[in-house]
mmCIF file of C-alpha atoms in Angstrom:
data_model
loop_
_atom_site.group_PDB
_atom_site.id
_atom_site.type_symbol
_atom_site.label_atom_id
_atom_site.label_comp_id
_atom_site.label_asym_id
_atom_site.label_seq_id
_atom_site.Cartn_x
_atom_site.Cartn_y
_atom_site.Cartn_z
ATOM 1 C CA MET S 1 23.350 142.073 -45.146
ATOM 2 C CA ASN S 2 24.597 141.393 -48.167
ATOM 3 C CA SER S 3 25.449 137.319 -49.286
ATOM 4 C CA TYR S 4 25.866 135.635 -51.979
ATOM 5 C CA VAL S 5 27.881 132.452 -54.082
ATOM 6 C CA ARG S 6 30.725 133.374 -55.874
ATOM 7 C CA VAL S 7 32.083 130.319 -58.280
ATOM 8 C CA ARG S 8 35.863 131.563 -60.265
ATOM 9 C CA ALA S 9 36.356 128.888 -63.054
ATOM 10 C CA CYS S 10 39.365 129.139 -65.567
ATOM 11 C CA PRO S 11 38.376 127.514 -68.727
ATOM 12 C CA ASP S 12 40.388 125.505 -71.449
ATOM 13 C CA PRO S 13 40.131 126.885 -73.643
ATOM 14 C CA ASN S 14 40.829 130.114 -72.185
ATOM 15 C CA ASN S 15 39.363 131.952 -74.493
ATOM 16 C CA PHE S 16 35.736 130.137 -74.350
ATOM 17 C CA PHE S 17 33.476 133.072 -72.624
ATOM 18 C CA ASP S 18 35.652 135.585 -74.648
ATOM 19 C CA GLU S 19 32.913 136.347 -77.245
ATOM 20 C CA LEU S 20 29.578 135.311 -74.920
ATOM 21 C CA ILE S 21 30.119 137.392 -72.197
ATOM 22 C CA PRO S 22 29.887 141.183 -73.185
ATOM 23 C CA GLU S 23 32.335 143.220 -71.324
ATOM 24 C CA THR S 24 29.665 145.034 -68.756
ATOM 25 C CA GLY S 25 28.401 141.076 -67.823
ATOM 26 C CA LEU S 26 25.952 139.096 -68.037
ATOM 27 C CA VAL S 27 22.864 138.696 -66.389
ATOM 28 C CA THR S 28 20.405 135.615 -66.455
ATOM 29 C CA CYS S 29 18.444 132.823 -64.182
ATOM 30 C CA GLY S 30 19.477 134.455 -61.144
ATOM 31 C CA TRP S 31 22.566 134.432 -62.401
ATOM 32 C CA ARG S 32 25.480 137.260 -63.169
ATOM 33 C CA LEU S 33 28.169 135.859 -64.910
ATOM 34 C CA THR S 34 31.956 138.319 -66.171
ATOM 35 C CA THR S 35 35.149 137.305 -67.137
ATOM 36 C CA HIS S 36 38.241 138.813 -64.946
ATOM 37 C CA ARG S 37 41.802 138.371 -66.076
ATOM 38 C CA ILE S 38 43.948 137.520 -63.413
ATOM 39 C CA PRO S 39 48.148 136.603 -63.627
ATOM 40 C CA VAL S 40 48.878 133.256 -62.650
ATOM 41 C CA PRO S 41 52.378 132.307 -62.210
ATOM 42 C CA VAL S 42 54.042 130.187 -64.426
ATOM 43 C CA TYR S 43 57.123 127.781 -62.944
ATOM 44 C CA SER S 44 60.450 126.500 -64.543
ATOM 45 C CA PRO S 45 63.201 124.782 -63.322
ATOM 46 C CA GLN S 46 65.161 128.240 -64.013
ATOM 47 C CA SER S 47 62.667 129.896 -61.599
ATOM 48 C CA ASP S 48 64.129 128.184 -59.338
ATOM 49 C CA LYS S 49 67.425 128.794 -59.332
ATOM 50 C CA ASP S 50 67.163 132.383 -60.762
ATOM 51 C CA GLY S 51 64.306 133.078 -58.078
ATOM 52 C CA LYS S 52 62.078 135.173 -60.560
ATOM 53 C CA VAL S 53 58.607 133.879 -61.992
ATOM 54 C CA THR S 54 56.612 134.464 -64.729
ATOM 55 C CA PHE S 55 53.124 135.507 -64.834
ATOM 56 C CA VAL S 56 50.934 134.944 -67.514
ATOM 57 C CA ASP S 57 47.578 136.604 -67.589
ATOM 58 C CA THR S 58 44.357 133.602 -67.694
ATOM 59 C CA THR S 59 40.955 134.481 -68.216
ATOM 60 C CA TRP S 60 38.592 133.147 -65.277
ATOM 61 C CA LEU S 61 34.930 133.104 -65.389
ATOM 62 C CA HIS S 62 33.078 134.828 -62.431
ATOM 63 C CA ALA S 63 29.701 133.969 -62.119
ATOM 64 C CA GLU S 64 27.967 135.126 -58.794
ATOM 65 C CA SER S 65 23.935 134.267 -56.811
ATOM 66 C CA ASP S 66 22.545 135.700 -54.552
ATOM 67 C CA CYS S 67 22.645 133.104 -50.459
ATOM 68 C CA GLU S 68 20.901 133.193 -47.888
ATOM 69 C CA GLU S 69 23.110 131.205 -45.711
ATOM 70 C CA GLY S 70 20.221 129.163 -44.460
ATOM 71 C CA GLU S 71 19.847 127.750 -48.674
ATOM 72 C CA LEU S 72 24.342 127.113 -49.085
ATOM 73 C CA ALA S 73 23.041 123.741 -47.173
ATOM 74 C CA ARG S 74 21.410 122.937 -51.213
ATOM 75 C CA PHE S 75 23.661 125.540 -53.469
ATOM 76 C CA ARG S 76 24.755 122.717 -55.537
ATOM 77 C CA GLN S 77 20.843 121.608 -56.001
ATOM 78 C CA ASP S 78 18.880 124.030 -56.758
ATOM 79 C CA LYS S 79 21.788 126.663 -58.200
ATOM 80 C CA LEU S 80 24.579 124.569 -59.469
ATOM 81 C CA PRO S 81 22.854 122.761 -62.348
ATOM 82 C CA VAL S 82 21.725 126.479 -63.612
ATOM 83 C CA LEU S 83 25.054 127.319 -64.039
ATOM 84 C CA LEU S 84 25.910 124.231 -65.268
ATOM 85 C CA GLN S 85 22.998 124.382 -68.086
ATOM 86 C CA LEU S 86 23.891 127.971 -69.253
ATOM 87 C CA VAL S 87 27.345 126.740 -69.705
ATOM 88 C CA GLN S 88 26.209 124.267 -72.019
ATOM 89 C CA ALA S 89 23.500 126.663 -73.677
ATOM 90 C CA LEU S 90 26.667 129.691 -74.163
ATOM 91 C CA GLY S 91 28.478 125.876 -75.187
ATOM 92 C CA GLY S 92 25.720 125.361 -77.793
ATOM 93 C CA TYR S 93 25.356 128.678 -79.156
ATOM 94 C CA ARG S 94 29.286 128.894 -79.837
ATOM 95 C CA GLN S 95 29.175 125.572 -81.172
ATOM 96 C CA THR S 96 27.915 127.519 -84.654
ATOM 97 C CA TYR S 97 30.390 129.225 -85.127
ATOM 98 C CA LEU S 98 33.086 127.810 -83.076
ATOM 99 C CA ALA S 99 33.555 123.646 -82.812
ATOM 100 C CA GLY S 100 34.122 122.141 -79.613
ATOM 101 C CA SER S 101 33.056 122.943 -75.855
ATOM 102 C CA VAL S 102 34.888 124.045 -72.952
ATOM 103 C CA ARG S 103 36.306 122.109 -69.312
ATOM 104 C CA PHE S 104 37.138 123.714 -66.406
ATOM 105 C CA SER S 105 40.803 123.367 -65.174
ATOM 106 C CA MET S 106 39.906 124.831 -61.672
ATOM 107 C CA PHE S 107 36.921 125.297 -60.026
ATOM 108 C CA TYR S 108 35.981 126.965 -57.354
ATOM 109 C CA GLU S 109 33.036 127.373 -54.711
ATOM 110 C CA GLU S 110 32.575 130.595 -52.512
ATOM 111 C CA PHE S 111 30.486 131.880 -50.370
ATOM 112 C CA VAL S 112 30.333 135.710 -49.896
ATOM 113 C CA LYS S 113 28.903 137.187 -46.760
ATOM 114 C CA ASP S 114 29.445 140.566 -45.671
ATOM 115 C CA GLY S 115 32.423 141.011 -48.123
ATOM 116 C CA VAL S 116 34.022 138.139 -46.419
ATOM 117 C CA SER S 117 34.625 135.341 -48.521
ATOM 118 C CA SER S 118 35.130 131.376 -47.733
ATOM 119 C CA ASN S 119 35.568 128.437 -49.732
ATOM 120 C CA ILE S 120 31.894 126.198 -49.746
ATOM 121 C CA GLU S 121 34.958 123.116 -51.280
ATOM 122 C CA PRO S 122 37.317 123.040 -54.498
ATOM 123 C CA HIS S 123 36.763 120.407 -56.808
ATOM 124 C CA LYS S 124 37.229 120.236 -60.854
ATOM 125 C CA ILE S 125 35.052 118.994 -63.346
ATOM 126 C CA ASN S 126 34.703 118.532 -66.827
ATOM 127 C CA ILE S 127 32.148 119.975 -69.236
ATOM 128 C CA GLY S 128 32.308 118.635 -72.998
ATOM 129 C CA VAL S 129 34.657 118.212 -75.429
ATOM 130 C CA ASP S 130 38.044 119.692 -76.371
ATOM 131 C CA ILE S 131 38.454 121.891 -78.896
ATOM 132 C CA LEU S 132 39.074 120.933 -82.588
ATOM 133 C CA ASN S 133 38.819 122.909 -85.036
ATOM 134 C CA PHE S 134 36.947 126.262 -85.637
ATOM 135 C CA ARG S 135 34.318 126.698 -88.576
ATOM 136 C CA VAL S 136 32.920 130.035 -90.505
ATOM 137 C CA ASN S 137 28.990 130.490 -91.266
ATOM 138 C CA ASP S 138 27.682 132.028 -93.414
ATOM 139 C CA GLY S 139 24.850 133.230 -91.355
ATOM 140 C CA ASN S 140 22.695 130.574 -91.975
ATOM 141 C CA GLY S 141 24.473 128.017 -90.420
ATOM 142 C CA ASN S 142 26.568 126.674 -93.161
ATOM 143 C CA ILE S 143 30.093 126.023 -93.136
ATOM 144 C CA THR S 144 31.845 128.344 -95.491
ATOM 145 C CA PHE S 145 35.676 127.361 -94.419
ATOM 146 C CA ASP S 146 37.360 124.650 -92.315
ATOM 147 C CA ALA S 147 40.446 125.474 -90.686
ATOM 148 C CA GLN S 148 42.730 121.988 -91.308
ATOM 149 C CA GLN S 149 42.207 123.125 -95.054
ATOM 150 C CA ASP S 150 43.519 126.511 -95.402
ATOM 151 C CA SER S 151 47.331 128.157 -94.757
ATOM 152 C CA ALA S 152 47.799 129.303 -91.206
ATOM 153 C CA GLU S 153 47.228 132.990 -91.625
ATOM 154 C CA LYS S 154 43.945 132.888 -93.774
ATOM 155 C CA ALA S 155 43.350 130.084 -90.672
ATOM 156 C CA ARG S 156 44.011 133.660 -88.210
ATOM 157 C CA ARG S 157 41.728 135.654 -90.284
ATOM 158 C CA ALA S 158 38.942 133.907 -90.284
ATOM 159 C CA LEU S 159 38.550 133.259 -86.822
ATOM 160 C CA GLN S 160 39.253 136.377 -86.211
ATOM 161 C CA ASP S 161 36.216 137.085 -88.225
ATOM 162 C CA THR S 162 34.489 134.543 -87.212
ATOM 163 C CA ARG S 163 34.715 136.399 -83.555
ATOM 164 C CA ASP S 164 33.822 139.154 -84.106
ATOM 165 C CA ARG S 165 30.241 137.540 -85.250
ATOM 166 C CA LEU S 166 30.194 135.874 -82.729
ATOM 167 C CA ARG S 167 30.731 138.545 -80.330
ATOM 168 C CA ALA S 168 27.503 140.847 -82.058
ATOM 169 C CA ALA S 169 25.506 138.243 -82.172
ATOM 170 C CA SER S 170 25.492 136.496 -79.109
ATOM 171 C CA ALA S 171 24.092 140.004 -77.293
ATOM 172 C CA SER S 172 20.278 139.093 -79.146
ATOM 173 C CA PHE S 173 20.820 135.458 -78.098
ATOM 174 C CA SER S 174 22.464 136.029 -74.349
ATOM 175 C CA LYS S 175 18.684 138.296 -73.886
ATOM 176 C CA ASN S 176 16.474 134.836 -74.217
ATOM 177 C CA LEU S 177 18.344 132.443 -71.433
ATOM 178 C CA ASP S 178 16.099 133.119 -69.081
ATOM 179 C CA ASP S 179 13.167 131.507 -71.034
ATOM 180 C CA ASP S 180 13.213 128.364 -69.882
ATOM 181 C CA PHE S 181 12.880 125.639 -72.962
ATOM 182 C CA PHE S 182 15.531 128.594 -75.090
ATOM 183 C CA ARG S 183 18.048 127.110 -72.689
ATOM 184 C CA ARG S 184 16.952 124.131 -72.582
ATOM 185 C CA ALA S 185 16.945 123.903 -76.725
ATOM 186 C CA TRP S 186 20.115 124.724 -76.488
ATOM 187 C CA GLU S 187 21.587 122.986 -74.076
ATOM 188 C CA SER S 188 20.862 119.778 -76.441
ATOM 189 C CA PHE S 189 22.461 121.476 -79.334
ATOM 190 C CA ASN S 190 25.554 121.535 -77.396
ATOM 191 C CA LEU S 191 25.129 118.260 -76.367
ATOM 192 C CA ALA S 192 24.566 117.055 -79.247
ATOM 193 C CA PHE S 193 28.278 117.373 -80.396
ATOM 194 C CA GLY S 194 30.147 114.958 -77.163
ATOM 195 C CA ALA S 195 32.480 112.656 -78.333
ATOM 196 C CA ASP S 196 29.902 109.301 -78.304
ATOM 197 C CA GLU S 197 28.541 108.406 -81.328
ATOM 198 C CA HIS S 198 24.464 108.439 -78.965
ATOM 199 C CA ALA S 199 25.143 111.968 -78.445
ATOM 200 C CA ILE S 200 23.798 113.070 -81.877
ATOM 201 C CA SER S 201 20.479 112.407 -80.289
ATOM 202 C CA HIS S 202 20.474 115.041 -78.554
ATOM 203 C CA LEU S 203 19.009 117.731 -81.047
ATOM 204 C CA TYR S 204 15.834 115.416 -80.872
ATOM 205 C CA ASP S 205 15.944 117.417 -77.466
ATOM 206 C CA VAL S 206 15.883 120.289 -79.209
ATOM 207 C CA ARG S 207 12.781 119.904 -81.272
ATOM 208 C CA ASP S 208 10.942 118.438 -77.981
ATOM 209 C CA ALA S 209 11.524 121.741 -76.132
ATOM 210 C CA VAL S 210 10.083 124.400 -78.617
ATOM 211 C CA SER S 211 7.273 120.823 -78.452
ATOM 212 C CA GLU S 212 6.041 121.640 -74.855
ATOM 213 C CA LYS S 213 6.789 124.968 -74.970
ATOM 214 C CA PHE S 214 3.856 125.430 -77.375
ATOM 215 C CA ASP S 215 1.799 122.117 -76.412
ATOM 216 C CA GLN S 216 1.705 123.849 -72.810
ATOM 217 C CA GLU S 217 0.070 126.952 -74.401
ATOM 218 C CA GLY S 218 -2.162 124.749 -76.954
ATOM 219 C CA GLN S 219 -0.478 125.490 -80.080
ATOM 220 C CA SER S 220 1.334 123.922 -82.910
ATOM 221 C CA ALA S 221 5.121 125.182 -82.808
ATOM 222 C CA CYS S 222 5.345 124.611 -86.343
ATOM 223 C CA LYS S 223 2.684 126.610 -86.705
ATOM 224 C CA ALA S 224 4.033 129.167 -84.341
ATOM 225 C CA LEU S 225 7.388 129.096 -85.576
ATOM 226 C CA GLY S 226 6.818 128.669 -89.172
ATOM 227 C CA LEU S 227 7.972 125.722 -90.048
ATOM 228 C CA LYS S 228 7.732 123.485 -92.296
ATOM 229 C CA LYS S 229 5.918 120.003 -91.235
ATOM 230 C CA ALA S 230 7.819 117.750 -94.102
ATOM 231 C CA GLU S 231 11.009 118.898 -92.651
ATOM 232 C CA TRP S 232 9.731 118.290 -88.942
ATOM 233 C CA THR S 233 8.451 115.106 -89.859
ATOM 234 C CA ASP S 234 11.438 113.716 -91.398
ATOM 235 C CA PHE S 235 13.634 115.144 -88.437
ATOM 236 C CA GLY S 236 11.893 112.474 -87.010
ATOM 237 C CA LYS S 237 11.871 110.173 -89.222
ATOM 238 C CA VAL S 238 15.803 109.985 -88.402
ATOM 239 C CA PHE S 239 16.224 108.898 -84.775
ATOM 240 C CA ASN S 240 12.652 107.025 -84.264
ATOM 241 C CA ASP S 241 12.773 105.148 -87.479
ATOM 242 C CA GLY S 242 15.676 103.026 -87.758
ATOM 243 C CA SER S 243 18.186 101.184 -85.954
ATOM 244 C CA VAL S 244 20.621 104.342 -85.759
ATOM 245 C CA LYS S 245 23.238 104.915 -82.743
ATOM 246 C CA GLY S 246 21.469 107.830 -81.720
ATOM 247 C CA GLY S 247 18.480 106.842 -82.640
ATOM 248 C CA ARG S 248 15.554 107.011 -79.728
ATOM 249 C CA HIS S 249 13.672 103.426 -80.639
ATOM 250 C CA ASN S 250 16.085 100.882 -81.023
ATOM 251 C CA GLY S 251 14.810 98.634 -78.469
ATOM 252 C CA GLN S 252 12.397 98.267 -81.521
ATOM 253 C CA HIS S 253 14.812 97.209 -84.004
ATOM 254 C CA PRO S 254 17.149 94.091 -83.272
ATOM 255 C CA ALA S 255 18.654 94.413 -86.297
ATOM 256 C CA PRO S 256 22.334 96.028 -85.624
ATOM 257 C CA MET S 257 23.124 99.756 -84.869
ATOM 258 C CA ARG S 258 24.426 101.400 -87.482
ATOM 259 C CA PRO S 259 25.612 104.885 -87.944
ATOM 260 C CA MET S 260 23.929 107.781 -88.960
ATOM 261 C CA SER S 261 25.378 108.764 -92.644
ATOM 262 C CA ASP S 262 27.114 111.330 -93.420
ATOM 263 C CA GLN S 263 24.065 113.266 -95.211
ATOM 264 C CA GLN S 264 21.397 112.589 -92.362
ATOM 265 C CA ARG S 265 23.685 113.572 -89.658
ATOM 266 C CA GLU S 266 24.023 116.717 -91.555
ATOM 267 C CA LYS S 267 20.201 116.950 -92.111
ATOM 268 C CA VAL S 268 19.711 116.591 -88.513
ATOM 269 C CA ILE S 269 21.921 119.333 -87.509
ATOM 270 C CA ARG S 270 20.940 121.480 -89.962
ATOM 271 C CA PHE S 271 17.122 121.608 -89.085
ATOM 272 C CA ALA S 272 18.035 121.616 -85.285
ATOM 273 C CA ARG S 273 19.664 125.209 -86.101
ATOM 274 C CA THR S 274 16.847 126.329 -88.745
ATOM 275 C CA ILE S 275 14.341 125.646 -85.118
ATOM 276 C CA LEU S 276 16.335 126.859 -82.735
ATOM 277 C CA SER S 277 17.358 130.273 -84.966
ATOM 278 C CA ALA S 278 12.987 130.059 -85.659
ATOM 279 C CA TYR S 279 12.509 130.273 -81.900
ATOM 280 C CA ARG S 280 15.010 132.439 -80.735
ATOM 281 C CA ASP S 281 13.071 135.035 -83.694
ATOM 282 C CA TYR S 282 9.885 134.112 -81.529
ATOM 283 C CA LEU S 283 11.202 134.817 -78.625
ATOM 284 C CA ASP S 284 12.399 138.394 -79.766
ATOM 285 C CA ASN S 285 8.780 139.470 -81.788
ATOM 286 C CA GLN S 286 7.462 138.396 -78.436
ATOM 287 C CA ALA S 287 9.683 140.908 -76.869
ATOM 288 C CA ALA S 288 9.108 144.122 -79.080
ATOM 289 C CA ASN S 289 5.190 143.502 -78.582
ATOM 290 C CA ASP S 290 4.841 143.199 -74.712
ATOM 291 C CA ALA S 291 7.001 146.612 -75.095
ATOM 292 C CA LYS S 292 5.279 148.454 -77.573
ATOM 293 C CA PRO S 293 2.728 151.346 -75.237
ATOM 294 C CA ALA S 294 -0.638 150.136 -74.818
ATOM 295 C CA SER S 295 -3.060 152.132 -77.582
#
């Protein structure tokens, strides 16, 4: 007997997963993620007159996870949250190349048993915010191009270059998604770019995630990741030591809250990226060491 849950979701923007999920698919955290091109009918007043319907290819995310019939009642408690966290983590990594997150215009949950599919419950959900603009970075997280400030042709070429770089880098990123804290850290990074002024506070969760990882192993995160203690401390001060929107202890500071300055925002975003990059390198090195034959 072969049974599993399949989620079919239509992302907006429709190309959201193009560079994140390879053609062969992505298997991680108990989920198999693939993308499929599906023709969707587009109706117009002219369609009613001549009886012809235009079909437009759209990309759909297909996510499958093994699930026995007896586990189905807890699907939304046990399995769906992991998938949504994966989407947020992938969105966080995409944020370092292409600004914005994803909404699903359609989202269907199906139970498949012995090849027979039945709906669990179709519904719509929203994740993140709309696409605003794309960015090109230099590999170190520094923004070197803003599409809104250049011509359409230059923007098109730069966007393609960015997508190519994102596709090439995604494989290295995706292989570490099985690490719970890595996944949480990238999910938090993505959430920090939400529309609400307080969303920036999620960047502190990036630091918390790696702290917890190494605290459990009796290590210092700064030492293990080669991070500068002064930068670690300064990052914390922005969130902990003032009445700012997105701060963590505003109840201790009764003065009216102010937005973070541009300099502060740049500083905490840059250091959060540094943490994520260092943690990725750490996991890559651990995997390489584990793969070495015993001497």
